[in-house]
CSV table of C-alpha atoms and ligand atoms in Angstrom, one decimal:
chain,number,residue,atom,x,y,z
A,1,UNK,CA,0.0,0.0,0.0
A,2,UNK,CA,2.7,2.5,1.0
A,3,UNK,CA,4.4,2.3,-2.5
A,4,UNK,CA,1.1,3.2,-4.2
A,5,UNK,CA,0.7,6.0,-1.8
A,6,UNK,CA,4.1,7.4,-2.6
A,7,UNK,CA,3.0,8.9,-5.9
A,8,UNK,CA,3.9,12.5,-6.6
A,9,UNK,CA,1.3,15.1,-5.6
A,10,UNK,CA,-1.0,16.0,-8.6
A,11,UNK,CA,-1.4,19.6,-7.6
A,12,UNK,CA,0.4,20.6,-4.4
A,13,UNK,CA,-0.9,23.8,-3.0
A,14,UNK,CA,-2.9,25.7,-5.6
A,15,UNK,CA,-6.2,24.9,-4.1
A,16,UNK,CA,-8.9,27.5,-3.7
A,17,UNK,CA,-10.3,28.5,-0.3
A,18,UNK,CA,-13.6,30.0,0.9
A,19,UNK,CA,-13.6,32.9,3.3
A,20,UNK,CA,-16.0,32.0,6.1
A,21,UNK,CA,-18.2,34.6,7.9
A,22,UNK,CA,-15.6,34.7,10.8
A,23,UNK,CA,-12.8,35.6,8.3
A,24,UNK,CA,-11.2,32.2,8.5
A,25,UNK,CA,-10.2,30.6,5.2
A,26,UNK,CA,-11.4,27.0,4.5
A,27,UNK,CA,-10.1,24.9,1.6
A,28,UNK,CA,-12.8,24.4,-0.9
A,29,UNK,CA,-11.9,20.7,-1.5
A,30,UNK,CA,-11.4,18.3,1.3
A,31,UNK,CA,-11.2,14.6,2.1
A,32,UNK,CA,-14.1,12.9,3.9
A,33,UNK,CA,-13.4,9.9,6.1
A,34,UNK,CA,-16.8,8.4,6.9
A,35,UNK,CA,-16.4,4.6,6.8
A,36,UNK,CA,-12.6,4.7,6.9
A,37,UNK,CA,-11.6,2.2,9.6
A,38,UNK,CA,-9.6,3.7,12.5
A,39,UNK,CA,-6.7,1.3,11.9
A,40,UNK,CA,-6.4,2.4,8.2
A,41,UNK,CA,-7.0,6.1,9.0
A,42,UNK,CA,-3.3,6.9,9.3
A,43,UNK,CA,-2.4,5.4,5.9
A,44,UNK,CA,-5.5,6.6,4.0
A,45,UNK,CA,-5.5,10.1,5.4
A,46,UNK,CA,-1.7,10.2,5.0
A,47,UNK,CA,-2.1,9.5,1.3
A,48,UNK,CA,-4.7,12.3,1.0
A,49,UNK,CA,-2.3,14.7,2.7
A,50,UNK,CA,0.5,13.7,0.5
A,51,UNK,CA,-1.7,14.2,-2.5
A,52,UNK,CA,-2.3,17.8,-1.4
A,53,UNK,CA,-5.6,17.7,0.5
A,54,UNK,CA,-5.5,20.0,3.6
A,55,UNK,CA,-9.1,19.8,4.8
A,56,UNK,CA,-9.9,16.5,6.5
A,57,UNK,CA,-13.5,15.9,7.5
A,58,UNK,CA,-14.1,13.4,10.4
A,59,UNK,CA,-16.7,13.0,13.2
A,60,UNK,CA,-16.8,11.4,16.6
A,61,UNK,CA,-19.3,8.8,15.2
A,62,UNK,CA,-16.9,7.8,12.4
A,63,UNK,CA,-14.7,6.3,15.2
A,64,UNK,CA,-11.5,7.1,13.3
A,65,UNK,CA,-10.4,10.3,15.0
A,66,UNK,CA,-7.4,8.5,16.5
A,67,UNK,CA,-6.3,7.3,13.0
A,68,UNK,CA,-6.8,10.8,11.6
A,69,UNK,CA,-4.7,12.2,14.4
A,70,UNK,CA,-1.9,9.7,13.7
A,71,UNK,CA,-1.8,10.9,10.0
A,72,UNK,CA,-1.6,14.5,11.2
A,73,UNK,CA,1.1,13.7,13.6
A,74,UNK,CA,3.2,11.9,10.9
A,75,UNK,CA,2.6,14.3,8.0
A,76,UNK,CA,5.2,17.0,8.8
A,77,UNK,CA,2.8,19.6,7.4
A,78,UNK,CA,2.6,22.8,9.6
A,79,UNK,CA,-0.5,22.6,11.7
A,80,UNK,CA,-1.7,26.0,10.5
A,81,UNK,CA,-1.7,24.7,6.9
A,82,UNK,CA,-4.2,22.0,7.8
A,83,UNK,CA,-7.9,22.4,8.3
A,84,UNK,CA,-9.4,19.7,10.5
A,85,UNK,CA,-13.1,19.3,11.0
A,86,UNK,CA,-14.9,17.0,13.5
A,87,UNK,CA,-18.5,16.8,14.7
A,88,UNK,CA,-20.5,16.4,17.8
A,89,UNK,CA,-22.5,13.2,17.8
A,90,UNK,CA,-26.3,13.2,18.6
A,91,UNK,CA,-25.9,11.2,21.9
A,92,UNK,CA,-23.7,14.0,23.2
A,93,UNK,CA,-26.0,16.9,22.6
A,94,UNK,CA,-26.6,19.3,25.5
A,95,UNK,CA,-24.2,22.0,26.9
A,96,UNK,CA,-22.0,20.0,29.3
A,97,UNK,CA,-22.1,16.8,27.3
A,98,UNK,CA,-21.0,18.7,24.2
A,99,UNK,CA,-18.1,20.2,26.0
A,100,UNK,CA,-17.1,16.8,27.3
A,101,UNK,CA,-17.5,15.2,23.8
A,102,UNK,CA,-15.3,17.9,22.3
A,103,UNK,CA,-12.5,17.2,24.8
A,104,UNK,CA,-12.7,13.6,23.9
A,105,UNK,CA,-12.4,14.4,20.2
A,106,UNK,CA,-9.4,16.6,20.7
A,107,UNK,CA,-7.7,14.0,22.7
A,108,UNK,CA,-8.3,11.3,20.1
A,109,UNK,CA,-7.1,13.6,17.4
A,110,UNK,CA,-4.1,14.6,19.5
A,111,UNK,CA,-4.7,18.3,18.8
A,112,UNK,CA,-5.2,21.3,20.9
A,113,UNK,CA,-7.7,22.9,18.5
A,114,UNK,CA,-9.8,22.0,15.5
A,115,UNK,CA,-10.4,24.3,12.7
A,116,UNK,CA,-14.1,23.6,12.5
A,117,UNK,CA,-16.5,21.9,15.0
A,118,UNK,CA,-20.0,21.0,13.8
A,119,UNK,CA,-23.2,19.8,15.4
A,120,UNK,CA,-23.7,16.6,13.3
A,121,UNK,CA,-27.5,16.6,13.2
A,122,UNK,CA,-30.2,18.8,14.7
A,123,UNK,CA,-32.2,15.9,16.1
A,124,UNK,CA,-35.2,18.2,16.7
A,125,UNK,CA,-37.0,15.6,18.7
A,126,UNK,CA,-34.3,15.7,21.4
A,127,UNK,CA,-34.7,19.5,21.6
A,128,UNK,CA,-31.1,20.1,22.6
A,129,UNK,CA,-29.5,21.7,19.6
A,130,UNK,CA,-29.7,25.2,21.0
A,131,UNK,CA,-27.9,24.2,24.2
A,132,UNK,CA,-25.3,22.3,22.0
A,133,UNK,CA,-24.8,25.4,19.9
A,134,UNK,CA,-24.1,27.5,23.1
A,135,UNK,CA,-21.4,25.0,24.0
A,136,UNK,CA,-19.8,25.5,20.5
A,137,UNK,CA,-20.0,29.2,21.0
A,138,UNK,CA,-18.0,28.8,24.2
A,139,UNK,CA,-15.4,26.6,22.4
A,140,UNK,CA,-14.9,29.2,19.8
A,141,UNK,CA,-14.4,31.8,22.6
A,142,UNK,CA,-11.8,29.6,24.1
A,143,UNK,CA,-10.1,29.3,20.7
A,144,UNK,CA,-10.2,25.5,20.8
A,145,UNK,CA,-12.6,25.5,17.8
A,146,UNK,CA,-11.4,28.2,15.4
A,147,UNK,CA,-14.7,28.1,13.5
A,148,UNK,CA,-18.1,26.6,14.5
A,149,UNK,CA,-21.0,25.4,12.4
A,150,UNK,CA,-23.7,22.8,11.9
A,151,UNK,CA,-24.6,19.9,9.7
A,152,UNK,CA,-27.9,18.8,8.3
A,153,UNK,CA,-29.7,21.9,9.7
A,154,UNK,CA,-32.8,23.2,7.8
A,155,UNK,CA,-33.7,26.9,7.8
A,156,UNK,CA,-36.0,26.5,10.8
A,157,UNK,CA,-33.2,25.0,12.9
A,158,UNK,CA,-30.8,27.7,11.7
A,159,UNK,CA,-33.2,30.5,12.5
A,160,UNK,CA,-33.7,29.1,15.9
A,161,UNK,CA,-30.0,29.0,16.9
A,162,UNK,CA,-29.3,32.3,15.4
A,163,UNK,CA,-32.3,33.9,17.0
A,164,UNK,CA,-31.5,32.5,20.5
A,165,UNK,CA,-27.8,33.2,20.5
A,166,UNK,CA,-27.1,35.9,17.9
A,167,UNK,CA,-24.3,33.7,16.5
A,168,UNK,CA,-24.6,32.6,12.9
A,169,UNK,CA,-22.8,29.3,12.0
A,170,UNK,CA,-19.9,29.6,9.6
A,171,UNK,CA,-20.8,26.5,7.7
A,172,UNK,CA,-23.8,24.1,7.2
A,173,UNK,CA,-22.6,20.8,5.9
A,174,UNK,CA,-25.5,19.0,4.1
A,175,UNK,CA,-26.1,16.3,1.6
A,176,UNK,CA,-25.6,18.0,-1.8
A,177,UNK,CA,-24.8,16.7,-5.3
A,178,UNK,CA,-26.2,17.0,-8.8
A,179,UNK,CA,-29.3,14.9,-8.0
A,180,UNK,CA,-30.0,16.9,-4.8
A,181,UNK,CA,-28.9,20.4,-5.2
A,182,UNK,CA,-30.6,22.1,-2.1
A,183,UNK,CA,-31.2,25.3,-4.0
A,184,UNK,CA,-33.6,26.8,-1.5
A,185,UNK,CA,-31.3,26.0,1.4
A,186,UNK,CA,-28.3,27.5,-0.5
A,187,UNK,CA,-30.3,30.7,-1.1
A,188,UNK,CA,-31.1,30.9,2.6
A,189,UNK,CA,-27.4,30.4,3.5
A,190,UNK,CA,-26.4,33.1,1.1
A,191,UNK,CA,-28.8,35.5,2.8
A,192,UNK,CA,-27.2,34.7,6.2
A,193,UNK,CA,-23.5,34.5,5.1
A,194,UNK,CA,-23.3,30.8,5.9
A,195,UNK,CA,-21.0,28.7,3.7
A,196,UNK,CA,-22.4,25.5,2.2
A,197,UNK,CA,-20.4,22.3,2.4
A,198,UNK,CA,-21.5,19.3,0.3
A,199,UNK,CA,-21.5,15.9,2.0
A,200,UNK,CA,-21.7,12.9,-0.3
A,201,UNK,CA,-20.6,15.2,-3.2
A,202,UNK,CA,-20.3,12.2,-5.5
A,203,UNK,CA,-23.7,10.9,-4.5
A,204,UNK,CA,-21.9,8.1,-2.7
A,205,UNK,CA,-20.5,7.0,-6.1
A,206,UNK,CA,-23.9,6.6,-7.6
A,207,UNK,CA,-23.6,9.5,-10.0
A,208,UNK,CA,-20.6,8.1,-11.9
A,209,UNK,CA,-22.8,6.3,-14.4
A,210,UNK,CA,-25.1,9.2,-15.2
A,211,UNK,CA,-25.2,9.7,-19.0
A,212,UNK,CA,-25.0,13.5,-19.0
A,213,UNK,CA,-22.1,13.5,-16.6
A,214,UNK,CA,-20.3,10.8,-18.6
A,215,UNK,CA,-20.8,12.7,-21.8
A,216,UNK,CA,-19.3,15.9,-20.3
A,217,UNK,CA,-16.4,14.0,-18.9
A,218,UNK,CA,-15.7,12.4,-22.3
A,219,UNK,CA,-15.9,15.7,-24.1
A,220,UNK,CA,-13.4,17.4,-21.6
A,221,UNK,CA,-11.1,14.4,-21.3
A,222,UNK,CA,-11.9,14.2,-17.6
A,223,UNK,CA,-13.4,11.5,-15.4
A,224,UNK,CA,-17.1,11.7,-14.2
A,225,UNK,CA,-15.8,12.2,-10.6
A,226,UNK,CA,-13.7,15.2,-11.7
A,227,UNK,CA,-16.7,16.8,-13.6
A,228,UNK,CA,-18.9,16.3,-10.5
A,229,UNK,CA,-16.4,17.8,-8.2
A,230,UNK,CA,-15.6,20.7,-10.5
A,231,UNK,CA,-19.4,21.5,-10.5
A,232,UNK,CA,-19.2,21.8,-6.7
A,233,UNK,CA,-16.2,24.1,-6.9
A,234,UNK,CA,-17.7,26.3,-9.7
A,235,UNK,CA,-20.9,26.5,-7.7
A,236,UNK,CA,-19.1,28.0,-4.7
A,237,UNK,CA,-19.5,24.9,-2.5
A,238,UNK,CA,-17.0,23.2,-0.3
A,239,UNK,CA,-16.8,19.5,-1.2
A,240,UNK,CA,-15.4,16.5,0.8
A,241,UNK,CA,-15.3,13.4,-1.4
A,242,UNK,CA,-14.2,10.2,0.2
A,243,UNK,CA,-12.2,7.4,-1.3
A,244,UNK,CA,-9.9,4.7,0.2
A,245,UNK,CA,-8.3,4.0,-3.2
A,246,UNK,CA,-5.1,5.8,-3.8
A,247,UNK,CA,-5.7,6.4,-7.6
A,248,UNK,CA,-9.1,7.9,-6.8
A,249,UNK,CA,-7.8,10.0,-4.0
A,250,UNK,CA,-5.5,11.6,-6.5
A,251,UNK,CA,-8.1,11.7,-9.3
A,252,UNK,CA,-10.5,13.5,-7.0
A,253,UNK,CA,-7.9,16.2,-6.2
A,254,UNK,CA,-6.9,16.7,-9.8
A,255,UNK,CA,-9.7,19.2,-10.5
A,256,UNK,CA,-8.0,22.6,-10.3
A,257,UNK,CA,-6.7,22.7,-13.9
A,258,UNK,CA,-10.0,23.1,-15.7
A,259,UNK,CA,-13.4,24.8,-15.6
A,260,UNK,CA,-16.8,23.9,-16.8
A,261,UNK,CA,-18.5,26.1,-19.4
A,262,UNK,CA,-21.9,27.7,-19.0
A,263,UNK,CA,-23.6,25.0,-21.0
A,264,UNK,CA,-22.1,22.1,-19.0
A,265,UNK,CA,-23.0,23.9,-15.8
A,266,UNK,CA,-26.6,24.2,-17.0
A,267,UNK,CA,-26.7,20.5,-18.0
A,268,UNK,CA,-25.4,19.5,-14.6
A,269,UNK,CA,-27.8,21.9,-12.8
A,270,UNK,CA,-30.7,20.3,-14.7
A,271,UNK,CA,-30.1,16.9,-13.0
A,272,UNK,CA,-31.6,18.1,-9.8
A,273,UNK,CA,-34.5,15.8,-8.7
A,274,UNK,CA,-37.1,16.0,-5.9
A,275,UNK,CA,-36.3,12.4,-5.2
A,276,UNK,CA,-32.6,12.8,-5.2
A,277,UNK,CA,-31.9,12.7,-1.5
A,278,UNK,CA,-29.9,9.6,-0.5
A,279,UNK,CA,-29.5,10.1,3.2
A,280,UNK,CA,-32.1,10.7,5.9
A,281,UNK,CA,-34.3,13.8,6.3
A,282,UNK,CA,-32.8,15.8,9.2
A,283,UNK,CA,-36.2,16.4,10.7
A,284,UNK,CA,-36.6,12.6,11.3
A,285,UNK,CA,-33.0,11.5,11.9
A,286,UNK,CA,-32.2,10.6,15.4
B,1,LIG,P1,-19.0,10.4,-1.6
B,1,LIG,O1,-20.1,11.1,-2.4
B,1,LIG,O2,-17.8,11.1,-1.3
B,1,LIG,O3,-18.7,9.1,-2.4
B,1,LIG,C1,-17.8,8.2,-1.9
B,1,LIG,C2,-17.8,6.9,-2.8
B,1,LIG,O4,-17.7,7.2,-4.1
B,1,LIG,C3,-16.6,6.1,-2.5
B,1,LIG,O5,-16.8,5.2,-1.4
B,1,LIG,C4,-16.4,5.3,-3.8
B,1,LIG,O6,-17.3,4.2,-3.8
B,1,LIG,C5,-16.9,6.3,-4.8
B,1,LIG,N1,-15.8,7.1,-5.4
B,1,LIG,C6,-15.0,8.0,-4.8
B,1,LIG,N2,-14.1,8.5,-5.7
B,1,LIG,C7,-14.4,7.9,-6.9
B,1,LIG,C8,-13.8,8.0,-8.2
B,1,LIG,N3,-12.9,8.9,-8.4
B,1,LIG,N4,-14.3,7.2,-9.2
B,1,LIG,C9,-15.3,6.4,-8.9
B,1,LIG,N5,-15.9,6.2,-7.7
B,1,LIG,C10,-15.4,7.0,-6.7
B,1,LIG,O7,-19.8,9.8,-0.3
B,1,LIG,P2,-19.6,9.9,1.3
B,1,LIG,O8,-18.4,9.2,1.7
B,1,LIG,O9,-20.9,9.5,1.8
B,1,LIG,O10,-19.4,11.5,1.6
B,1,LIG,C11,-18.2,12.1,1.6
B,1,LIG,C12,-17.9,12.6,3.0
B,1,LIG,O11,-19.0,13.5,3.5
B,1,LIG,C13,-17.9,11.5,4.1
B,1,LIG,O12,-16.7,10.8,4.1
B,1,LIG,C14,-18.0,12.4,5.4
B,1,LIG,O13,-16.8,13.0,5.7
B,1,LIG,C15,-19.1,13.4,4.9
B,1,LIG,N6,-20.4,13.0,5.3
B,1,LIG,C16,-21.1,13.7,6.2
B,1,LIG,C17,-22.4,13.4,6.6
B,1,LIG,C18,-23.1,14.3,7.6
B,1,LIG,O14,-24.1,13.9,8.1
B,1,LIG,N7,-22.5,15.4,8.0
B,1,LIG,C19,-23.0,12.3,6.0
B,1,LIG,C20,-22.4,11.6,5.1
B,1,LIG,C21,-21.1,12.0,4.7
């Protein structure tokens, strides 16, 4: 495995960033590690870092923060050049429990701060996301979470935390890909200055065989994954594709040397579907 991972970076550092509403810069393309086993985390995340990714997206529930931390410890990249996100799991919602869960995440990661801490799901039936948000505000004050945000929040959940605390999340990380483009939510975010981060940006690999995407890829001499990711970047989104395969890790990062034309952007935008959601509806997910 290590010899495959030793390939030269495709594009080292010329990656775009997004300026968040708290003035921090976040890389626009990152590496997601859901379903990466903890024991393989160091090698797989190490490969991503070697390729050039600087944003790593993990979560307490992924149970691989230790492996991610090992990769960070071994990579010899200055800490300030990395952007590490982790997330508060649903069981730990509430003010005190969120603070405890954050300590645990930092310890597993071996870090003294994260760049972005997110509430993973609103879990409205629990009724604790405002208290959890207050804990994240405290963590930002302490400087141990440089930026704070949420994930899977709908406008009503966002309105509530903003209304009750006066603090707007920097980021909302939501399911977003060509089949589920979240246009209304993105417009809402734009009005509030919230940056949109796409989870499952490749539709969990299901978009690769779409005819229109394949045709654009063929025309441009790119792969379907690269066309999909380029659409996210050209749409002003932050995207965090996941792969455990070295060649795909590199392929997914090799997207900075081309742009999509207006016509291709329109074709891709037309793939939006009311039935495109793959994951759960945040109102129901516990
Ligand atoms: P994804 O859309 O990134 O798709 C990943 C899958 O696509 C891979 O497992 C592989 O099967 C395939 N793939 C990847 N690169 C490919 C390539 N170049 N060619 C062909 N196939 C390829 O799906 P994901 O892992 O669900 O989402 C990415 C990240 O988003 C996760 O790892 C995680 O960090 C985050 N996420 C967050 C939430 C949340 O609730 N906040 C939920 C799901 C995922």
